[in-house]
Each structure stands twice: as C-alpha cells, then as structure tokens.
Short mmCIF file of C-alpha atoms in Angstrom, two decimals:
data_model
loop_
_atom_site.label_atom_id
_atom_site.label_comp_id
_atom_site.label_asym_id
_atom_site.label_seq_id
_atom_site.Cartn_x
_atom_site.Cartn_y
_atom_site.Cartn_z
CA MET A 5 0.00 0.00 0.00
CA GLY A 6 1.43 3.39 -1.00
CA ARG A 7 2.19 6.11 1.54
CA PRO A 8 -0.49 8.78 2.22
CA ARG A 9 -0.58 11.64 -0.29
CA LYS A 10 0.65 15.07 0.68
CA THR A 11 -2.02 17.63 1.54
CA GLY A 12 -1.46 19.51 -1.70
CA ASN A 13 -2.28 16.46 -3.82
CA LYS A 14 -5.20 14.93 -1.88
CA ASP A 15 -7.82 16.51 -4.15
CA LEU A 16 -6.23 14.99 -7.27
CA PRO A 17 -6.76 11.52 -8.81
CA PRO A 18 -4.19 8.80 -8.00
CA ASN A 19 -0.84 9.23 -9.81
CA LEU A 20 -1.48 12.92 -10.59
CA PHE A 21 0.67 15.49 -8.80
CA ARG A 22 1.00 19.27 -8.81
CA LYS A 23 4.31 21.13 -8.78
CA LEU A 24 4.81 24.84 -8.29
CA ASP A 25 7.46 26.43 -10.49
CA LYS A 26 8.90 29.14 -8.27
CA ARG A 27 10.51 30.86 -11.26
CA ASN A 28 7.23 31.94 -12.84
CA GLY A 29 4.70 31.13 -10.08
CA LYS A 30 2.79 28.66 -12.28
CA THR A 31 1.48 25.29 -11.10
CA TYR A 32 2.26 22.37 -13.38
CA TYR A 33 0.66 18.91 -13.29
CA GLN A 34 2.58 15.66 -13.70
CA TYR A 35 1.40 12.10 -14.08
CA LYS A 36 3.46 9.27 -12.54
CA ASP A 37 3.42 6.10 -14.65
CA PRO A 38 2.24 3.34 -12.23
CA ARG A 39 3.84 0.66 -14.41
CA GLN A 40 7.39 1.96 -14.13
CA THR A 41 9.71 3.44 -11.54
CA ASN A 42 10.34 7.19 -11.64
CA VAL A 43 8.71 7.81 -15.04
CA TRP A 44 6.72 11.06 -15.23
CA TYR A 45 4.63 12.79 -17.91
CA SER A 46 3.97 16.51 -18.04
CA PHE A 47 0.26 17.44 -18.22
CA GLY A 48 0.71 21.20 -18.44
CA THR A 49 -1.03 23.88 -16.37
CA ASP A 50 -4.71 23.16 -17.17
CA ARG A 51 -5.96 21.54 -13.94
CA ALA A 52 -9.33 20.35 -15.29
CA GLN A 53 -7.79 18.75 -18.38
CA ALA A 54 -5.02 17.16 -16.32
CA ILE A 55 -7.61 15.54 -14.03
CA LEU A 56 -9.59 14.18 -16.99
CA ASP A 57 -6.46 12.75 -18.61
CA ALA A 58 -5.30 11.18 -15.34
CA GLN A 59 -8.71 9.58 -14.74
CA ALA A 60 -8.70 8.10 -18.25
CA LEU A 61 -5.18 6.69 -17.83
CA ASN A 62 -6.01 5.27 -14.40
CA ALA A 63 -9.13 3.57 -15.75
CA ALA A 64 -7.14 2.00 -18.59
CA TYR A 65 -4.40 0.89 -16.19
CA PHE A 66 -6.73 -0.63 -13.60
CA GLU A 67 -8.78 -2.37 -16.29
CA SER A 68 -5.59 -3.82 -17.77
CA ARG A 69 -4.41 -4.93 -14.34
CA ALA A 70 -7.78 -6.53 -13.53
CA SER A 71 -7.73 -8.32 -16.87
CA ARG A 72 -4.21 -9.58 -16.14
CA ILE A 73 -5.30 -10.78 -12.69
CA ASN A 74 -8.28 -12.57 -14.21
CA ARG A 75 -6.06 -14.33 -16.74
CA ILE A 76 -3.85 -15.59 -13.92
CA LEU A 77 -6.86 -16.70 -11.86
CA GLU A 78 -8.38 -18.52 -14.83
CA THR A 79 -5.45 -20.94 -14.78
CA ASN A 80 -6.59 -22.10 -11.35
CA PRO A 81 -9.62 -24.44 -11.71
CA GLN A 82 -10.58 -23.89 -8.07
CA VAL A 83 -11.09 -20.18 -8.74
CA LYS A 84 -13.45 -20.88 -11.64
CA THR A 85 -15.41 -23.38 -9.54
CA GLN A 86 -15.78 -20.91 -6.69
CA PHE A 87 -16.32 -17.63 -8.53
CA GLY A 88 -17.54 -18.79 -11.96
CA VAL A 89 -16.81 -17.48 -15.44
CA THR A 90 -16.53 -13.82 -16.38
CA ALA A 91 -19.16 -12.01 -18.42
CA LYS A 92 -16.64 -11.81 -21.27
CA GLU A 93 -15.99 -15.56 -21.26
CA PHE A 94 -19.67 -16.47 -21.14
CA GLY A 95 -20.65 -13.80 -23.70
CA GLU A 96 -18.11 -15.08 -26.22
CA ARG A 97 -19.30 -18.65 -25.72
CA TYR A 98 -22.96 -17.63 -26.03
CA LEU A 99 -22.21 -15.73 -29.24
CA LYS A 100 -20.54 -18.79 -30.78
CA GLN A 101 -23.62 -20.81 -29.88
CA GLU A 102 -25.90 -18.32 -31.67
CA GLU A 103 -23.61 -18.32 -34.71
CA ARG A 104 -23.91 -22.12 -34.85
CA ARG A 105 -27.70 -21.76 -34.65
CA TYR A 106 -27.61 -19.35 -37.60
CA LYS A 107 -25.53 -21.78 -39.67
CA ALA A 108 -28.05 -24.51 -38.83
CA LYS A 109 -30.80 -22.13 -40.05
CA GLU A 110 -32.45 -22.07 -36.63
CA ILE A 111 -32.39 -18.25 -36.55
CA THR A 112 -32.29 -15.59 -39.26
CA TYR A 113 -29.33 -13.34 -40.02
CA SER A 114 -31.22 -10.32 -38.67
CA SER A 115 -31.75 -12.16 -35.37
CA LEU A 116 -28.06 -13.08 -35.21
CA LYS A 117 -27.07 -9.49 -35.97
CA GLN A 118 -29.25 -8.16 -33.15
CA LYS A 119 -28.04 -10.81 -30.70
CA ARG A 120 -24.41 -10.06 -31.59
CA GLN A 121 -24.97 -6.35 -30.94
CA TYR A 122 -26.37 -6.86 -27.44
CA ILE A 123 -23.98 -9.66 -26.47
CA ASN A 124 -21.02 -7.46 -27.45
CA LEU A 125 -22.51 -4.61 -25.41
CA PHE A 126 -22.76 -6.99 -22.44
CA ILE A 127 -19.11 -7.98 -22.86
CA ASN A 128 -17.93 -4.39 -23.24
CA ARG A 129 -19.81 -3.10 -20.20
CA LEU A 130 -19.54 -6.06 -17.81
CA GLY A 131 -16.75 -8.17 -19.26
CA LEU A 132 -14.52 -8.37 -16.17
CA ALA A 133 -17.37 -9.09 -13.75
CA ARG A 134 -18.11 -12.66 -12.71
CA MET A 135 -21.47 -13.88 -14.01
CA LYS A 136 -22.49 -15.06 -10.53
CA GLU A 137 -21.73 -11.65 -9.03
CA ILE A 138 -23.41 -9.28 -11.51
CA SER A 139 -25.97 -7.18 -9.64
CA VAL A 140 -29.32 -5.70 -10.62
CA ARG A 141 -27.78 -2.26 -10.09
CA GLN A 142 -25.01 -2.94 -12.64
CA ILE A 143 -27.63 -3.83 -15.26
CA SER A 144 -29.83 -0.87 -14.30
CA LEU A 145 -26.97 1.61 -14.72
CA VAL A 146 -26.51 0.56 -18.35
CA LEU A 147 -30.24 0.71 -19.08
CA GLU A 148 -30.55 4.11 -17.40
CA GLU A 149 -28.00 5.59 -19.81
CA TYR A 150 -30.25 4.73 -22.76
CA VAL A 151 -33.41 5.85 -20.96
CA ASP A 152 -31.80 9.20 -20.08
CA ASP A 153 -30.89 9.67 -23.76
CA GLY A 154 -34.54 9.08 -24.72
CA LYS A 155 -33.72 5.71 -26.31
CA LEU A 156 -36.45 3.77 -24.51
CA PRO A 157 -37.10 1.18 -27.26
CA THR A 158 -33.36 0.39 -27.41
CA ALA A 159 -33.18 0.09 -23.62
CA ASN A 160 -36.12 -2.31 -23.73
CA LEU A 161 -34.41 -4.44 -26.40
CA ILE A 162 -31.20 -4.58 -24.35
CA ARG A 163 -33.15 -5.63 -21.26
CA SER A 164 -34.96 -8.40 -23.18
CA ALA A 165 -31.72 -9.63 -24.78
CA TRP A 166 -29.91 -9.76 -21.44
CA ILE A 167 -32.81 -11.58 -19.77
CA LEU A 168 -32.40 -14.30 -22.42
CA LEU A 169 -28.63 -14.23 -21.91
CA PHE A 170 -28.97 -14.99 -18.20
CA LYS A 171 -31.50 -17.73 -18.96
CA GLU A 172 -28.87 -19.34 -21.18
CA ALA A 173 -26.37 -18.99 -18.34
CA GLN A 174 -28.82 -20.85 -16.10
CA TYR A 175 -29.21 -23.65 -18.67
CA SER A 176 -25.42 -24.04 -18.91
CA GLY A 177 -24.96 -23.96 -15.13
CA ASP A 178 -22.83 -20.82 -15.16
CA VAL A 179 -25.26 -19.16 -12.71
CA ASP A 180 -27.68 -20.65 -10.21
CA SER A 181 -31.23 -21.51 -11.26
CA GLY A 182 -33.42 -18.41 -11.00
CA PHE A 183 -30.47 -15.98 -11.00
CA ASN A 184 -31.39 -13.27 -13.51
CA PRO A 185 -30.49 -9.69 -12.52
CA ALA A 186 -31.70 -8.38 -15.89
CA ALA A 187 -35.20 -9.76 -15.24
CA SER A 188 -35.22 -8.06 -11.83
CA THR A 189 -34.77 -4.60 -13.35
CA LYS A 190 -37.83 -2.41 -13.75
CA PRO A 191 -39.71 -3.04 -17.04
CA ILE A 192 -39.31 -0.17 -19.49
CA LYS A 193 -42.62 1.24 -20.67
CA PHE A 194 -42.87 3.46 -23.71
CA GLU A 195 -45.47 4.53 -26.19
CA VAL A 196 -45.03 3.42 -29.80
CA LYS A 197 -44.71 6.61 -31.82
CA ARG A 198 -45.33 5.00 -35.21
CA SER A 199 -48.70 5.90 -36.75
CA ARG A 200 -51.13 3.23 -37.81
CA LEU A 201 -51.83 3.02 -41.54
CA LEU A 202 -55.44 4.03 -42.16
CA LYS A 203 -57.48 2.68 -45.06
CA ASP A 204 -57.74 6.02 -46.89
CA ASP A 205 -54.00 6.65 -46.50
CA PHE A 206 -53.24 3.16 -47.78
CA LEU A 207 -55.36 3.68 -50.89
CA GLN A 208 -53.49 6.90 -51.61
CA ILE A 209 -50.10 5.20 -51.18
CA TYR A 210 -51.19 2.22 -53.26
CA GLU A 211 -52.32 4.47 -56.10
CA LEU A 212 -48.91 6.20 -56.10
CA SER A 213 -47.15 2.82 -56.19
CA LYS A 214 -48.74 2.02 -59.57
CA SER A 215 -46.62 4.68 -61.27
CA TYR A 216 -43.59 4.41 -58.98
CA ARG A 217 -40.20 3.85 -60.63
CA GLN A 218 -39.60 0.54 -58.82
CA THR A 219 -42.49 -1.68 -59.92
CA TYR A 220 -41.76 -4.35 -57.32
CA ILE A 221 -42.93 -2.12 -54.45
CA LYS A 222 -46.51 -2.29 -55.75
CA TYR A 223 -46.41 -6.09 -55.81
CA ALA A 224 -44.85 -6.20 -52.34
CA ILE A 225 -47.60 -3.93 -50.99
CA GLU A 226 -50.30 -6.08 -52.59
CA ILE A 227 -48.88 -9.30 -51.15
CA ALA A 228 -48.37 -7.76 -47.69
CA VAL A 229 -51.89 -6.38 -47.41
CA THR A 230 -53.34 -9.66 -48.71
CA THR A 231 -51.34 -12.07 -46.54
CA GLY A 232 -50.32 -9.96 -43.54
CA LEU A 233 -46.73 -11.14 -43.96
CA ARG A 234 -43.79 -9.22 -42.52
CA ARG A 235 -41.46 -7.43 -44.93
CA SER A 236 -38.69 -10.01 -44.39
CA ASP A 237 -41.09 -12.84 -45.25
CA VAL A 238 -42.40 -10.99 -48.33
CA SER A 239 -38.81 -10.53 -49.50
CA GLU A 240 -38.09 -14.28 -49.14
CA LEU A 241 -41.06 -15.55 -51.17
CA LYS A 242 -40.24 -17.83 -54.13
CA PHE A 243 -42.29 -19.11 -57.06
CA LYS A 244 -41.41 -22.72 -56.19
CA ASP A 245 -43.47 -22.34 -53.01
CA VAL A 246 -46.65 -21.96 -55.06
CA ARG A 247 -48.26 -25.40 -55.39
CA ASP A 248 -51.52 -27.24 -54.84
CA GLY A 249 -53.46 -24.00 -55.07
CA HIS A 250 -51.54 -22.42 -52.17
CA LEU A 251 -48.56 -20.20 -51.42
CA TYR A 252 -46.48 -21.88 -48.71
CA THR A 253 -44.20 -19.69 -46.66
CA PHE A 254 -41.98 -20.08 -43.61
CA ILE A 255 -42.48 -17.51 -40.88
CA SER A 256 -39.06 -16.16 -39.97
CA LYS A 257 -40.05 -14.91 -36.51
CA ALA A 258 -41.14 -18.36 -35.29
CA ARG A 259 -38.49 -19.99 -33.09
CA LYS A 260 -39.48 -23.41 -34.46
CA LYS A 261 -40.33 -22.61 -38.01
CA VAL A 262 -44.02 -22.36 -38.82
CA VAL A 263 -45.36 -22.74 -42.35
CA ILE A 264 -48.50 -20.91 -43.46
CA ALA A 265 -50.39 -22.05 -46.55
CA PHE A 266 -52.25 -19.15 -48.18
CA PRO A 267 -54.95 -20.16 -50.72
CA LEU A 268 -54.36 -18.47 -54.06
CA GLU A 269 -58.02 -17.45 -54.25
CA MET A 270 -57.78 -15.36 -51.06
CA LYS A 271 -58.54 -11.72 -51.75
CA SER A 272 -57.94 -8.65 -49.61
CA PRO A 273 -61.02 -6.47 -49.05
CA LEU A 274 -58.76 -3.55 -50.02
CA LEU A 275 -57.84 -4.89 -53.50
CA ASP A 276 -59.63 -6.00 -56.64
CA LYS A 277 -57.42 -9.07 -57.28
CA ASN A 278 -56.65 -12.29 -55.45
CA LEU A 279 -53.28 -13.64 -54.33
CA GLY A 280 -52.87 -15.90 -57.36
CA GLU A 281 -53.41 -13.00 -59.76
CA ILE A 282 -50.90 -10.85 -57.86
CA ILE A 283 -48.23 -13.57 -58.04
CA SER A 284 -48.86 -14.03 -61.79
CA GLU A 285 -48.27 -10.31 -62.35
CA CYS A 286 -45.02 -10.52 -60.35
CA ARG A 287 -43.49 -12.85 -62.94
CA GLY A 288 -43.30 -10.17 -65.62
CA ASN A 289 -40.82 -10.82 -68.43
CA VAL A 290 -37.89 -11.67 -66.17
CA LEU A 291 -36.76 -15.16 -65.24
CA SER A 292 -36.29 -15.21 -61.47
CA PRO A 293 -36.86 -17.65 -58.59
CA HIS A 294 -37.95 -14.76 -56.36
CA ILE A 295 -41.51 -13.45 -56.39
CA ILE A 296 -40.33 -9.96 -55.42
CA HIS A 297 -37.37 -9.26 -57.71
CA PHE A 298 -35.73 -6.49 -59.71
CA GLN A 299 -37.42 -6.21 -63.11
CA HIS A 300 -35.39 -3.36 -64.57
CA ARG A 301 -31.72 -2.48 -64.74
CA ALA A 302 -30.55 0.06 -62.21
CA GLN A 303 -27.33 1.05 -60.48
CA LYS A 304 -25.99 -1.70 -58.18
CA THR A 305 -28.85 -4.07 -59.01
CA VAL A 306 -29.12 -7.27 -61.04
CA VAL A 307 -32.27 -8.02 -63.02
CA GLY A 308 -34.04 -10.98 -61.42
CA ALA A 309 -32.21 -10.67 -58.09
CA GLN A 310 -34.07 -10.74 -54.80
CA VAL A 311 -35.26 -7.43 -53.37
CA LYS A 312 -34.10 -7.21 -49.78
CA ALA A 313 -36.42 -6.21 -46.93
CA ARG A 314 -34.52 -2.98 -46.36
CA SER A 315 -35.29 -1.82 -49.91
CA LEU A 316 -38.99 -2.46 -49.34
CA SER A 317 -38.88 -0.26 -46.25
CA GLU A 318 -36.99 2.53 -47.98
CA HIS A 319 -39.26 2.73 -51.02
CA PHE A 320 -42.43 2.42 -48.95
CA ALA A 321 -41.19 5.32 -46.80
CA GLU A 322 -40.69 7.36 -49.97
CA LEU A 323 -44.26 6.62 -51.07
CA VAL A 324 -45.56 7.67 -47.65
CA LYS A 325 -43.65 10.92 -48.02
CA LEU A 326 -45.08 11.50 -51.51
CA ALA A 327 -48.59 10.86 -50.20
CA ASP A 328 -48.11 13.68 -47.66
CA ILE A 329 -50.11 11.89 -44.97
CA LYS A 330 -51.27 14.04 -42.07
CA LEU A 331 -49.79 12.88 -38.78
CA ASP A 332 -50.38 13.77 -35.15
CA ASP A 333 -47.65 15.98 -33.69
CA ASP A 334 -46.11 13.20 -31.58
CA LYS A 335 -46.31 10.44 -34.20
CA THR A 336 -43.89 9.18 -36.85
CA PRO A 337 -44.96 8.05 -40.35
CA PRO A 338 -46.29 4.49 -40.80
CA THR A 339 -43.79 1.94 -42.07
CA PHE A 340 -44.12 -1.12 -44.32
CA HIS A 341 -44.81 -3.19 -41.19
CA GLU A 342 -48.12 -1.36 -40.71
CA LEU A 343 -49.47 -3.18 -43.79
CA ARG A 344 -49.56 -6.25 -41.56
CA SER A 345 -51.80 -4.56 -39.01
CA LEU A 346 -53.99 -3.09 -41.75
CA ALA A 347 -54.41 -6.55 -43.32
CA ALA A 348 -55.57 -8.05 -40.04
CA GLN A 349 -57.95 -5.18 -39.37
CA SER A 350 -59.45 -5.33 -42.86
CA TYR A 351 -60.20 -9.05 -42.57
CA ILE A 352 -61.77 -8.65 -39.12
CA ASN A 353 -64.02 -5.89 -40.42
CA GLU A 354 -65.03 -7.91 -43.49
CA SER A 355 -65.28 -11.28 -41.66
CA GLU A 356 -63.19 -12.74 -44.48
CA PHE A 357 -61.23 -15.14 -42.28
CA LYS A 358 -62.36 -17.42 -39.49
CA GLU A 359 -58.98 -17.13 -37.78
CA VAL A 360 -56.93 -13.94 -38.21
CA GLN A 361 -54.45 -15.48 -35.76
CA ASP A 362 -53.74 -18.14 -38.39
CA LEU A 363 -53.31 -15.48 -41.05
CA LEU A 364 -50.61 -13.78 -38.98
CA GLY A 365 -48.93 -17.01 -37.91
CA HIS A 366 -49.25 -16.32 -34.20
CA LYS A 367 -49.18 -19.26 -31.74
CA SER A 368 -50.98 -19.80 -28.44
CA SER A 369 -49.85 -22.28 -25.79
CA ARG A 370 -52.63 -24.71 -26.81
CA THR A 371 -51.81 -24.71 -30.51
CA THR A 372 -48.07 -24.92 -29.78
CA GLU A 373 -48.50 -28.21 -27.88
CA LYS A 374 -50.84 -29.61 -30.53
CA TYR A 375 -48.94 -28.77 -33.69
CA LEU A 376 -45.26 -28.22 -32.89
CA ASP A 377 -42.52 -30.63 -31.98
CA THR A 378 -38.78 -30.78 -32.64
CA ARG A 379 -39.07 -32.74 -35.90
CA THR A 380 -42.06 -31.38 -37.77
CA HIS A 381 -43.27 -28.02 -39.01
CA LYS A 382 -46.69 -26.71 -38.16
CA ILE A 383 -48.63 -26.00 -41.37
CA ILE A 384 -51.52 -23.60 -40.85
CA HIS A 385 -54.08 -23.64 -43.64
CA VAL A 386 -55.74 -20.23 -43.82
CA LYS A 387 -59.48 -20.68 -44.21
CA VAL A 388 -61.45 -18.37 -46.50
CA GLY A 389 -65.08 -17.60 -45.66
#
C-alpha cells in the first residue's frame, strides 16, 4: 500500500501530482506512470484537463491490471469453480452458440445481428465481472443511460436480450437456477410513436405505387396487405413455393419454423385481385426464382435478383412521403410493417377469415402443444369464408 498523499495532492486523482514552479509562479501537473519506476509525464497547467487525462489513464491501467489478474486466476480451476466465469468468457461462448444456430438455419441473419450487438454490449460493459456476481444495479446503470438519452425502445431491447442471456447462463450452469439480474430490473414502458396506416391513407399510397419507378414495391404492398406477412417474409417468397393452389411460406419470426399455406383465391377487401393474380403479375418478363425481384436495370442491381427487406422499407417510406399523410404531432410516419396490421384489421371488419391469428402465424400455448414438436413443421391452412 502506497504512503499517504501530501495535503497539496489529496484533491487529485491517483498518480497525478502538482508542482509549483517558483521561477514563474505557475502550477504544473505531472502524471506518474504506475507501471514503471520514476517515469513522469507533463500534463501542463490546465488543472481540469489534467484531471480528466489522469482519470482516463487510471481507468485503462486498472482495467488492464484486472484483466491480467483474471487471466492468472483462470489458470486455477478452483477459482473458476468458486467464482464462476466472467461475463466476457460467457458472452463469447454464447455468441458462438448463436452463430452455430444461424448456420443450422435455426435463426435468421437479422436475429443473429441483433443478438451479436447486445452480447457485445454486455461484454464491453460487464466483461470483467463474474457472471455469478453481476448485480441488478449494474444492469440498471446501463439501461438508465439509454433511458436518459430518450432511447427507450433500445433500452427495452437490451433488457430483453440480457434476460435471455442470463437464462442461457442458467441452462449451462454458469449461474444458479433463477439468477437473472436483468429480469429483476424495472420493465421499461414506452409509447409506440409509429402511426397506424389508415385505409384512406393506404389507398393513396397504393395508387402512387402504380406509377412508382420501382415496380416491385406495388407487388410487395399487394402481397403484404393480402397475406399480412412481414417485410422479411415478403422478401423471401419464391415461385417454387406456389403449389396445390396455395402459397407456402416459412415464418421467420417463429423460433421453431411455422409454415403458413395461403390459398391463391384469397382476396384482400382492399384490393380487386386475389393472391394468385398478384403472383402471376409478379413474374413479368424476367426469369427469377424470387416473387419480389428487380425487373429493370438500375445502379448496383441485377435483373431478377431478390429485393431485400430494407429496400422495401426505404421505397415504402418514400411513397408515404409523396402521399403527404397528415400525422399527429407526436407520431412518426407508418412503415411497411403497418401493412400487416392493416391486413388483419381489414379481414376482421369484413369477416373474411375465421382465424386472423392463423393469417398472422401467431401461436398460443394450446396450438403450440398440438402442432409443434422438434421434428415437424406446423402447417396452418388459412381458411377463407
């Protein structure tokens, strides 16, 4: 333990010292390198800046020292048994597991990307802490940063991702059963700012899509409002999945993949054509396996190539802007995803479907037990009338 600091340096961070130059009466600040003997760095005369620099260097030094200590402790199996793995070690292992799941097509790339983002955040913020010793307060401090910045949806996503992370740690035995500090944090409530897509606004947007430069956006809108599919699922549709009078599609959000069979004769109350007619129009004069594909040459595109979900969102947003929809002051414009809600609402109003839940591919606990197991897909046949 080092000797007590002199009175003149007690208000300064560790390793930072002041020195009065009697020749000019100025006070200079020096930083003593804690790694070496008698090595000093001049920090000038700006006290506030010298303190900030010293705090940053101390943080880097102590983090490096803690990391070095952890590496030494990790070589002792008794330490790991008693104190458990670090957040960094578990996070890296968990990420590899999710990458294997992606390669096995158990999760989508977008899911992997989101998981990677929040696992890396967990490692960066809590990496040196032992999994068994992470407190609710440590988790709350991270979440509070995002809440204070007004990023409530992001904070909620982080909380949900870390709850799952600690559940995985329970399954692997890295923490005790029931230990989940993320789940013990206060739920984050926020109001969704995105506007719903109203029928009249949809009709205006749809009319604009008929003369829009990218013809595929019209077809994507028609399919989305007819089937209620998410943009990612619309983007993935292929002509080979049309058979036996149905369009069969996997639902990407389902943890154990669900297949929905849409009858080609199904017709949205908002359109004057059925699903089969829409798909026929999508073919055009281009040979492509994808139902939603590029039909014209453009910069950085290949004719016949799949249109990604992001492009659907971007062009739909442009149509919304062109339509000049009136919004409430605290609301943001509707996105492509709102076609899904509009589809469900239109069928409820028109009594077109017996089960809108089937249309959207949602599962209840009863239907999960009845239809899903580890070896088979659940095929939901949407009933018309």
